[in-house]
PDB file of C-alpha atoms in Angstrom:
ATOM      1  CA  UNK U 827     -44.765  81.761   2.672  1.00 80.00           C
ATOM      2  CA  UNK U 828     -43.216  82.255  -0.707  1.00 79.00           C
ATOM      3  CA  UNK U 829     -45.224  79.498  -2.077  1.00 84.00           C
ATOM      4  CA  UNK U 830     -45.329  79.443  -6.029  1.00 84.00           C
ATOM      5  CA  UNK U 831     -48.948  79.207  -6.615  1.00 88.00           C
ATOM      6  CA  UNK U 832     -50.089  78.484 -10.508  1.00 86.00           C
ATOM      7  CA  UNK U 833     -53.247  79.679 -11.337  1.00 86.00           C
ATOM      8  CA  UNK U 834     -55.655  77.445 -11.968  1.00 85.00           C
ATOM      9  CA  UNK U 835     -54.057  74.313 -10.784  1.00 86.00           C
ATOM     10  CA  UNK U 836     -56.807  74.379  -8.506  1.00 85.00           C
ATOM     11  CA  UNK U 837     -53.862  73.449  -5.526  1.00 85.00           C
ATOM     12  CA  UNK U 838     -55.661  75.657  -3.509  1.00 86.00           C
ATOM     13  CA  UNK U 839     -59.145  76.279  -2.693  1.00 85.00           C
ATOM     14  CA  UNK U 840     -61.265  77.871  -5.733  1.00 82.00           C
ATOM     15  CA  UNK U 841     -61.821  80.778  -4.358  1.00 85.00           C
ATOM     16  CA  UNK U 842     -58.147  81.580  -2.927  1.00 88.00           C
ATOM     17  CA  UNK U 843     -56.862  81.269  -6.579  1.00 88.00           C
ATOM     18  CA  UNK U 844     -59.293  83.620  -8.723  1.00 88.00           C
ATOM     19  CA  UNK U 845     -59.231  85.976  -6.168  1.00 89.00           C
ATOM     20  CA  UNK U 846     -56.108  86.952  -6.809  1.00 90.00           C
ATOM     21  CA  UNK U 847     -56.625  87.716 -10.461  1.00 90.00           C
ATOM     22  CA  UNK U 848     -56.434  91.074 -11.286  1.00 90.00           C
ATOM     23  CA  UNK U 849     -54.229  92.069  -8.280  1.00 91.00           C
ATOM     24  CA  UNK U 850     -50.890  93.695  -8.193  1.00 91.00           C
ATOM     25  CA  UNK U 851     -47.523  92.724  -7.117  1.00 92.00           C
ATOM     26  CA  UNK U 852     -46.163  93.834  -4.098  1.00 91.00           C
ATOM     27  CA  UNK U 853     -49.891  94.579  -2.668  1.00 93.00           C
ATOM     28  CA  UNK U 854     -51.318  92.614   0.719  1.00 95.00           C
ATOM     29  CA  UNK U 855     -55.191  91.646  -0.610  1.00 93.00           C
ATOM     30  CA  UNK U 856     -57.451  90.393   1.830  1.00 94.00           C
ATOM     31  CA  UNK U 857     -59.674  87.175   0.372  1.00 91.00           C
ATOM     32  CA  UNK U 858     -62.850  86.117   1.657  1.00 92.00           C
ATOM     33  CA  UNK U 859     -63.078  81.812   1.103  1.00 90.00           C
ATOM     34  CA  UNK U 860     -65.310  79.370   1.726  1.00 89.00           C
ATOM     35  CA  UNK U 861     -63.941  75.644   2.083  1.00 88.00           C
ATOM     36  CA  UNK U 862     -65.605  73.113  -0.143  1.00 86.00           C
ATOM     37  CA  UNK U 863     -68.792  71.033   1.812  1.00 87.00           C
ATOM     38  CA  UNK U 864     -66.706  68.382   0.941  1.00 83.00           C
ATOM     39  CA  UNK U 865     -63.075  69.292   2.398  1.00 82.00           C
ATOM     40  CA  UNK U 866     -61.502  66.762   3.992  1.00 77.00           C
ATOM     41  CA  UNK U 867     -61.151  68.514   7.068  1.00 79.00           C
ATOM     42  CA  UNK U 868     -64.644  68.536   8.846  1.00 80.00           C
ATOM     43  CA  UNK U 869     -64.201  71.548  10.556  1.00 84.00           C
ATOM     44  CA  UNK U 870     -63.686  73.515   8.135  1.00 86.00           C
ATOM     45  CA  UNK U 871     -66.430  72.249   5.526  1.00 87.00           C
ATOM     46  CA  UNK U 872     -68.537  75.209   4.444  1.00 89.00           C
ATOM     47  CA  UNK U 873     -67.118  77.967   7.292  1.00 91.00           C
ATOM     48  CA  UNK U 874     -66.192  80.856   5.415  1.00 92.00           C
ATOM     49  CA  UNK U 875     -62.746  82.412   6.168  1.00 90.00           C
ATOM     50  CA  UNK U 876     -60.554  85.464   4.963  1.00 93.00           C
ATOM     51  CA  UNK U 877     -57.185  85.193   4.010  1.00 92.00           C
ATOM     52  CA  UNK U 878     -54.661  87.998   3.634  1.00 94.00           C
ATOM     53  CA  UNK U 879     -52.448  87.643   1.423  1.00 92.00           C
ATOM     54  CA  UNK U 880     -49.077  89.167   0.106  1.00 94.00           C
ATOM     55  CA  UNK U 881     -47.750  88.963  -3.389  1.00 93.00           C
ATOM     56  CA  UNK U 882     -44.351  88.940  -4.081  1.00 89.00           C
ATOM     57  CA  UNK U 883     -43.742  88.186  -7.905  1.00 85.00           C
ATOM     58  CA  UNK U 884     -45.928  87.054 -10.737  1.00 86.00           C
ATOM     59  CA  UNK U 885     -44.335  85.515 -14.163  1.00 81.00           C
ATOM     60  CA  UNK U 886     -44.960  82.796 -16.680  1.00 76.00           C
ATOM     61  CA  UNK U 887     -44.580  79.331 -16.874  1.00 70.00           C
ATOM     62  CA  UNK U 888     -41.986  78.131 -19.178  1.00 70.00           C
ATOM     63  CA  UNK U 889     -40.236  74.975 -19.648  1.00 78.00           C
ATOM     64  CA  UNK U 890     -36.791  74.367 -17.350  1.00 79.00           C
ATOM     65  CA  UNK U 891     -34.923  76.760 -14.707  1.00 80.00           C
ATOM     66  CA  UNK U 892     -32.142  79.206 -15.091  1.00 87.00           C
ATOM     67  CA  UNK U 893     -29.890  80.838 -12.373  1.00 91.00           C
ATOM     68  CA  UNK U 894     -32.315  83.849 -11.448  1.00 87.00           C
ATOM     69  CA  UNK U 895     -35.044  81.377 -11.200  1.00 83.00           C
ATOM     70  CA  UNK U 896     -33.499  79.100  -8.829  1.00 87.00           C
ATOM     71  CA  UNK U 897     -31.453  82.191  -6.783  1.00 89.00           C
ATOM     72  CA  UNK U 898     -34.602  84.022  -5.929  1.00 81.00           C
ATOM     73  CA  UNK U 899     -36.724  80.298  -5.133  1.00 79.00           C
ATOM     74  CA  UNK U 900     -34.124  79.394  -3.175  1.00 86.00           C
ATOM     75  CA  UNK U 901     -33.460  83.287  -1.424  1.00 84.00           C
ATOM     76  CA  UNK U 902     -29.910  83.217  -2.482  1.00 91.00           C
ATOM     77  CA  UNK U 903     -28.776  79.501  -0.792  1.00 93.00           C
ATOM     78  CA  UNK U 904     -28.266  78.325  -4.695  1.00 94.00           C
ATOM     79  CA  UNK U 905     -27.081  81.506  -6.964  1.00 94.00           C
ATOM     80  CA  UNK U 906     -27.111  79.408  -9.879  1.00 95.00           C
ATOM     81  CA  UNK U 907     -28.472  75.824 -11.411  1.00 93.00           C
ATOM     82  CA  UNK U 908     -25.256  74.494 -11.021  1.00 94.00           C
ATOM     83  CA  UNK U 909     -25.492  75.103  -6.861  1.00 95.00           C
ATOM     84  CA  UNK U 910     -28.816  73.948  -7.043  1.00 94.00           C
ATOM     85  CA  UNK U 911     -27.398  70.694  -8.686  1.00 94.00           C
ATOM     86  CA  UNK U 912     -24.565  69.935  -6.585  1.00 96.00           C
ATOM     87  CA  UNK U 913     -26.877  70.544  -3.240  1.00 95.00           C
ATOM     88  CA  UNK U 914     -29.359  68.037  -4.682  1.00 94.00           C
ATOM     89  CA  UNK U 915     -27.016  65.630  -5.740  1.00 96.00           C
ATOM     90  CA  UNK U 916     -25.612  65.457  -2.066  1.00 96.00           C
ATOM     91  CA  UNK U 917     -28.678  65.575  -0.485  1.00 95.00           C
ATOM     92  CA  UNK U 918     -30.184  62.760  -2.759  1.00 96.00           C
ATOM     93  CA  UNK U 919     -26.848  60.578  -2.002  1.00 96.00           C
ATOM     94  CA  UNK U 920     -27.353  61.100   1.586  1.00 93.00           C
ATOM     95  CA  UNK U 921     -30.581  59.854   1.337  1.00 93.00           C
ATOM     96  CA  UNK U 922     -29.123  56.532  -0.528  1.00 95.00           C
ATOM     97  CA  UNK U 923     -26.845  56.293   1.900  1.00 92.00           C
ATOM     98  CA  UNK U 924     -29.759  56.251   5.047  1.00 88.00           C
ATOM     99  CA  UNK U 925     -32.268  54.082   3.171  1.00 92.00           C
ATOM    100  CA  UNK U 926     -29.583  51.226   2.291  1.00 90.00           C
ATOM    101  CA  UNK U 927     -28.735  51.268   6.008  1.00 88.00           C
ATOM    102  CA  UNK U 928     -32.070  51.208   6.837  1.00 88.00           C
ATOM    103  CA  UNK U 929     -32.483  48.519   4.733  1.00 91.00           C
ATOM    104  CA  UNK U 930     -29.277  46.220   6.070  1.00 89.00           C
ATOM    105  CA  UNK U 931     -30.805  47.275   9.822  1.00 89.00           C
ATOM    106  CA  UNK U 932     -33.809  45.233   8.987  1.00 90.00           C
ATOM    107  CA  UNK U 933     -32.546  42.328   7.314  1.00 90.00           C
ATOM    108  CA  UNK U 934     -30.039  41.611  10.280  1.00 90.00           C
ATOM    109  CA  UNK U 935     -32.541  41.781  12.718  1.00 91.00           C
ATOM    110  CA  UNK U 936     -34.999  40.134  10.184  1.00 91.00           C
ATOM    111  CA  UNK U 937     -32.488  37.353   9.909  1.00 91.00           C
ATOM    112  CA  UNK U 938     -32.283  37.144  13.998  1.00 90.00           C
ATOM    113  CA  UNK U 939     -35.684  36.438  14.181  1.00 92.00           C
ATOM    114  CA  UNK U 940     -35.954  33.821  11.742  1.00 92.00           C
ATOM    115  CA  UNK U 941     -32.688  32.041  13.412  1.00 91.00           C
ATOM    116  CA  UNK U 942     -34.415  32.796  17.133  1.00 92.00           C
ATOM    117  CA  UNK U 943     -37.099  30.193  18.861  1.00 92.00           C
ATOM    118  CA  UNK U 944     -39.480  31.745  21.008  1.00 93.00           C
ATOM    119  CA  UNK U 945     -40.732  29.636  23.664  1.00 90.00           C
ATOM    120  CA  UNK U 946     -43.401  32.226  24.874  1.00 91.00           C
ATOM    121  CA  UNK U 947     -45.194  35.435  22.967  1.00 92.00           C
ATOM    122  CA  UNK U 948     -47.306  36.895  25.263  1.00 93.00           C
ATOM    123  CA  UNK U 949     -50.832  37.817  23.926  1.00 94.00           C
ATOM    124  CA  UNK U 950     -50.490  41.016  26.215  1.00 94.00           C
ATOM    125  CA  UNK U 951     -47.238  42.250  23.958  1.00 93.00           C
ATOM    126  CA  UNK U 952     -48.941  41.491  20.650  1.00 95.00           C
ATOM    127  CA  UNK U 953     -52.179  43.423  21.775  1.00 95.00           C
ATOM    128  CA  UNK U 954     -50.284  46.803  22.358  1.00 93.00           C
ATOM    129  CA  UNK U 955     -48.230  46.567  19.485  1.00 93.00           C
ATOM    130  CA  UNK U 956     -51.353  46.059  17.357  1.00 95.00           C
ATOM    131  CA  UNK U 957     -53.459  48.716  19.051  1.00 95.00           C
ATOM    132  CA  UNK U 958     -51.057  51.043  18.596  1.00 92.00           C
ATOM    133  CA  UNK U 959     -51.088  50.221  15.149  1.00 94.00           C
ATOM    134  CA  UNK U 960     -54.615  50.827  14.990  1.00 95.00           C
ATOM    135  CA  UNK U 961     -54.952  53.790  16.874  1.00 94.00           C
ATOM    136  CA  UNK U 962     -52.688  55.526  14.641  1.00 93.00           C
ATOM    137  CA  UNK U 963     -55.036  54.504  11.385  1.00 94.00           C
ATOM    138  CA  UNK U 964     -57.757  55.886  13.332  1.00 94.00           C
ATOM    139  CA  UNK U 965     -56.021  59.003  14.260  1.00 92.00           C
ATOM    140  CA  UNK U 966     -55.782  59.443  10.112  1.00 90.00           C
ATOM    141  CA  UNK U 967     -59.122  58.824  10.062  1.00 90.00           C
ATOM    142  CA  UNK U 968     -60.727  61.115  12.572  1.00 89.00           C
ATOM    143  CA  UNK U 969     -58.445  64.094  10.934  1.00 86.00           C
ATOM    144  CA  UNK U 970     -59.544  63.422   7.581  1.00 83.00           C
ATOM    145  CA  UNK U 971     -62.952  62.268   8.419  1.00 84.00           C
ATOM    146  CA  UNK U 972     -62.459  59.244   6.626  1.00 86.00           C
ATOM    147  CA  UNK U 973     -63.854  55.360   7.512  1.00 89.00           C
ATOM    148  CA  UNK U 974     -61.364  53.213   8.507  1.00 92.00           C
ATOM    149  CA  UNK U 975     -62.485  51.014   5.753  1.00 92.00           C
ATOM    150  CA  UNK U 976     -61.484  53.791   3.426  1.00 91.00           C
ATOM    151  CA  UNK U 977     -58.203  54.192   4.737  1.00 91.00           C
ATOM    152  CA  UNK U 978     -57.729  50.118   4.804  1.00 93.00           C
ATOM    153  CA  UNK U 979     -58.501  50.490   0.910  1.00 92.00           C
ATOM    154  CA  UNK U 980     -55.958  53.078   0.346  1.00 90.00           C
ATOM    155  CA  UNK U 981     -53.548  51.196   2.542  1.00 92.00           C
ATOM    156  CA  UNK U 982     -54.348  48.503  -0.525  1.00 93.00           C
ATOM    157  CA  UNK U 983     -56.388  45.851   1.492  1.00 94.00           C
ATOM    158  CA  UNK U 984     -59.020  44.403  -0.605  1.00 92.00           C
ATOM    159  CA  UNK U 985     -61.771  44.572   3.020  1.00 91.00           C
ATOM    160  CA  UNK U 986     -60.932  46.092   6.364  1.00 93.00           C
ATOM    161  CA  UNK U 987     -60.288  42.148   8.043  1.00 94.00           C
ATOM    162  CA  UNK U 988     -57.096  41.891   5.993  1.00 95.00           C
ATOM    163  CA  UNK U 989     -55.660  44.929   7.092  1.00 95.00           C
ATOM    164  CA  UNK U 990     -56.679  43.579  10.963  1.00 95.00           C
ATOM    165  CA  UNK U 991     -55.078  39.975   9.838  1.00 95.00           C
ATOM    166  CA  UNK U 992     -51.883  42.433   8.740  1.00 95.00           C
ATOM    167  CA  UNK U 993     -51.921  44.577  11.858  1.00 95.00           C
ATOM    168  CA  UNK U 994     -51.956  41.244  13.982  1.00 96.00           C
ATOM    169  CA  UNK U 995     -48.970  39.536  11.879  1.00 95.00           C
ATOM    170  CA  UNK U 996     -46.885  43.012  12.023  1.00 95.00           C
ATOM    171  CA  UNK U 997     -47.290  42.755  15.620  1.00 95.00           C
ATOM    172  CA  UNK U 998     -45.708  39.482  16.197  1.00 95.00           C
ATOM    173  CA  UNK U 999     -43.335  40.097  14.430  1.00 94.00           C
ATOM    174  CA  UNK U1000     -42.680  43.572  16.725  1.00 92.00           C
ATOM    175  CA  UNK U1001     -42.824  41.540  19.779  1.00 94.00           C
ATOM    176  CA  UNK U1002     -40.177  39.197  18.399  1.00 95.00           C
ATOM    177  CA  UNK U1003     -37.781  42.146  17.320  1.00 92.00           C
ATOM    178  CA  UNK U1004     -38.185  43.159  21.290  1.00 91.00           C
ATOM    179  CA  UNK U1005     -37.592  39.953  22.229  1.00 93.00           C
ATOM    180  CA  UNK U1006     -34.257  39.546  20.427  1.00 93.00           C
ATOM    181  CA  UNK U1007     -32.910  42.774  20.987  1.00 92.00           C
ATOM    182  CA  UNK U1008     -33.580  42.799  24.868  1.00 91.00           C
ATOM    183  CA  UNK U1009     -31.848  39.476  24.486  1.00 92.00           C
ATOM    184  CA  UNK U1010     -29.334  40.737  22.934  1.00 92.00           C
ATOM    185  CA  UNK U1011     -29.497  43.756  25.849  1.00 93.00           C
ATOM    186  CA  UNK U1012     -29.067  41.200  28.595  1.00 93.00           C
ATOM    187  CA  UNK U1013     -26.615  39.044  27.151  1.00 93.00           C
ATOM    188  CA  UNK U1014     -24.082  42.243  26.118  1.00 92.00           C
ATOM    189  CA  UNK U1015     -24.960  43.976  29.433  1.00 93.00           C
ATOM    190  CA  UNK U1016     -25.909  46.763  26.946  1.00 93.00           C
ATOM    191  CA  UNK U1017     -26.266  50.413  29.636  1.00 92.00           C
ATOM    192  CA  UNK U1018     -26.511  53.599  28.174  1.00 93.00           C
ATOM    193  CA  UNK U1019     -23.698  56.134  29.966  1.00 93.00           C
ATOM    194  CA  UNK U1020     -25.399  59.877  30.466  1.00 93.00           C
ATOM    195  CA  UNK U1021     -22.749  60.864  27.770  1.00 94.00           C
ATOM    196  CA  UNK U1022     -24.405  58.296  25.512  1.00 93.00           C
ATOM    197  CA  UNK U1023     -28.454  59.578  26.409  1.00 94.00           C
ATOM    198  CA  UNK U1024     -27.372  63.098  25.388  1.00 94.00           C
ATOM    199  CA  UNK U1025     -25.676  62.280  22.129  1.00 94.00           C
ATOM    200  CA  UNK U1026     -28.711  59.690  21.280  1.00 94.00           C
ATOM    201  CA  UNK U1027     -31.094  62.001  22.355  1.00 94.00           C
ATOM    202  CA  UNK U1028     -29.976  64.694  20.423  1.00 93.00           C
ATOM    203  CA  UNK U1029     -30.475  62.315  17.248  1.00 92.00           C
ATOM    204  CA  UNK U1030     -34.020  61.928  18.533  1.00 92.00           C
ATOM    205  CA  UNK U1031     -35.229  65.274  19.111  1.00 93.00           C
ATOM    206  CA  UNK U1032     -32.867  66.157  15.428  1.00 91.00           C
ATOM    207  CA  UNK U1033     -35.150  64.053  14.225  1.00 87.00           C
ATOM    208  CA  UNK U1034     -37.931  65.472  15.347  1.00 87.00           C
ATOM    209  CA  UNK U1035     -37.079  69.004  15.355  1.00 85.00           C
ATOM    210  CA  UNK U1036     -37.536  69.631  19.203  1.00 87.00           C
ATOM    211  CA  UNK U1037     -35.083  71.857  20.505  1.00 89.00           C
ATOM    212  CA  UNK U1038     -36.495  71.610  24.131  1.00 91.00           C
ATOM    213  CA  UNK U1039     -34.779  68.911  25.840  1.00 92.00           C
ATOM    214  CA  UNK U1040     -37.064  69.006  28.997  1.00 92.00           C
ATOM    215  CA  UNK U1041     -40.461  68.629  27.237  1.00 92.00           C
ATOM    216  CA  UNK U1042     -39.369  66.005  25.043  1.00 92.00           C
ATOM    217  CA  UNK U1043     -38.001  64.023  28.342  1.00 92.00           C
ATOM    218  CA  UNK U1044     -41.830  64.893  29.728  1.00 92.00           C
ATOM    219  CA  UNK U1045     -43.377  63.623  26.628  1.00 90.00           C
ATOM    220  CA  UNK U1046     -41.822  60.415  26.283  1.00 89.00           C
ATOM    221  CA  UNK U1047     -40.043  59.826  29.522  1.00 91.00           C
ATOM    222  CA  UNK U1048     -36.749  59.096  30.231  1.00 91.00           C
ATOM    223  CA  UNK U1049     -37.429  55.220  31.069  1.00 91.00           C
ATOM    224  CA  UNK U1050     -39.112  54.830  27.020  1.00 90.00           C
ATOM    225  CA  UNK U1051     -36.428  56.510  25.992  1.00 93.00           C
ATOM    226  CA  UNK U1052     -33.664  54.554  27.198  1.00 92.00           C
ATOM    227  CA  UNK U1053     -35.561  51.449  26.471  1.00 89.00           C
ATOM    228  CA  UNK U1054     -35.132  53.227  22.770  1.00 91.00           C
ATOM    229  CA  UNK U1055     -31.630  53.742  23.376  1.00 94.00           C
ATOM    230  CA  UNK U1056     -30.280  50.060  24.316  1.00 93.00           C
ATOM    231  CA  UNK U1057     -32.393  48.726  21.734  1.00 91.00           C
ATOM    232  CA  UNK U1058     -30.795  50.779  19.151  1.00 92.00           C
ATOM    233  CA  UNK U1059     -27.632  49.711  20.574  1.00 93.00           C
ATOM    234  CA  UNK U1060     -27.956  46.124  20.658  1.00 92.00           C
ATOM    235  CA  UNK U1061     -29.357  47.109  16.539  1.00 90.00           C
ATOM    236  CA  UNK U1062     -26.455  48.681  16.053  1.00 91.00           C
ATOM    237  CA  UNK U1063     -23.838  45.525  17.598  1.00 91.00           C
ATOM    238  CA  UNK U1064     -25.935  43.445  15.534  1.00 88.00           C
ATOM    239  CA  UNK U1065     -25.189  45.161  12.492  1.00 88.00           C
ATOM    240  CA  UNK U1066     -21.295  45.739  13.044  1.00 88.00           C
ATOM    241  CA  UNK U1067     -21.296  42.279  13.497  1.00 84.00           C
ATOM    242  CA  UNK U1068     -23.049  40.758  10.358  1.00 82.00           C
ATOM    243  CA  UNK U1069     -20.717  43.258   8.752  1.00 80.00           C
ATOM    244  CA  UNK U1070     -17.676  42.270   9.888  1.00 80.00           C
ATOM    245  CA  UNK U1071     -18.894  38.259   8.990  1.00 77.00           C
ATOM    246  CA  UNK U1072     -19.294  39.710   5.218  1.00 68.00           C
ATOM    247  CA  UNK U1073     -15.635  41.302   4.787  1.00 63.00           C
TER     248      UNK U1073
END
């Protein structure tokens, strides 16, 4: 929907863009397809489909953006480039903003881990951690019907034992995080209050873009989610902490 398709950019598939050649604005076409043998998706290699299809505007592409460019792309949110450029200089500093936190949330707890001695790892903790690792590569792999030796080589592991060796070693180091923070947990007495699980679970499902609170209890329960919760607490105490040491 209100895509801005350039013809013969060949972002779609062949046949999608020249059939629309020769077609009016304002007109719903109907387009009979037929995905590539090659697709990526194998169930749709070769099956022919029919897409209909309504166009709103046609023009030509010319260098830069003015204000009735960006007013009707952006349906009237932006009436002019200098809207546009104020909303994307917020948004982009708000996303400054999250990846440097992101980025002091992991070297606190990185730091914790290195300063932490672990008596016991248990193989049973690494071997879920790394599994799930795996299953998700081979999740990407089934959808795009891919080996998972291709996707280790696009991951940018020279064979598919290294990215095994890497799955194992980011495991570990998983397993320690968990072991620090539900140190951390214990030694706080860390509990979330039910005001607490609605305002964090709110972030979660904002996150996510669930609005239904029940199913996203039923698809994660409420026990993995509070395990979330007082981890990202004790996270969170870790943080205030190491930033209090540095003023």
């Amino acid at each position: 929907t209100d895509y801005d398709l350039t013809i013969g950019s060949h972002t779609f598939i062949e046949d999608f863009e020249t059939g629309l050649i020769g077609k009016q604005v304002g007109t719903t076409v109907d387009i009979e397809t037929k995905f590539p043998d090659t697709y990526q998706n194998e169930e749709l290699r070769g099956k022919v489909t029919v897409f209909t299809i309504t166009i709103n505007y046609i023009g030509q592409k010319k260098e830069g953006a003015d204000d009735t460019y960006i007013n009707r792309l952006s349906k009237g949110t932006y009436p002019t480039m200098n809207d546009f450029r104020n909303a994307l200089k917020a948004e982009m500093e708000k996303q400054a903003e999250a990846e440097y936190e992101d980025r002091v949330y992991d070297a606190v707890i990185n730091q914790m881990v290195e300063n932490s001695q672990f008596v016991t790892i248990l193989d049973e903790d690494v071997k879920y951690y790394e599994d799930d690792m795996i299953g998700y590569y081979k999740e990407i792999a089934e959808y795009y019907g891919m080996a998972m030796t291709d996707v280790a080589t696009q991951l940018g592991f020279s064979d598919y034992d290294k990215f095994l060796d890497n799955c194992h070693e980011e495991a570990i180091k998983n397993v320690k995080q968990y072991m620090v923070l539900q140190k951390i947990v214990a030694d706080e007495k860390i509990v979330v209050s039910d005001e607490k699980y609605t305002e964090l679970l709110n972030g979660y499902m904002s996150s996510t873009q669930t609005t239904d609170r029940e199913s996203f209890e039923n698809m994660y329960s409420k026990e993995y989610l509070n395990y979330c919760m007082v981890n990202d607490l004790a996270l969170e105490l870790l943080v205030e902490k190491a930033k209090s040491n540095a003023q």
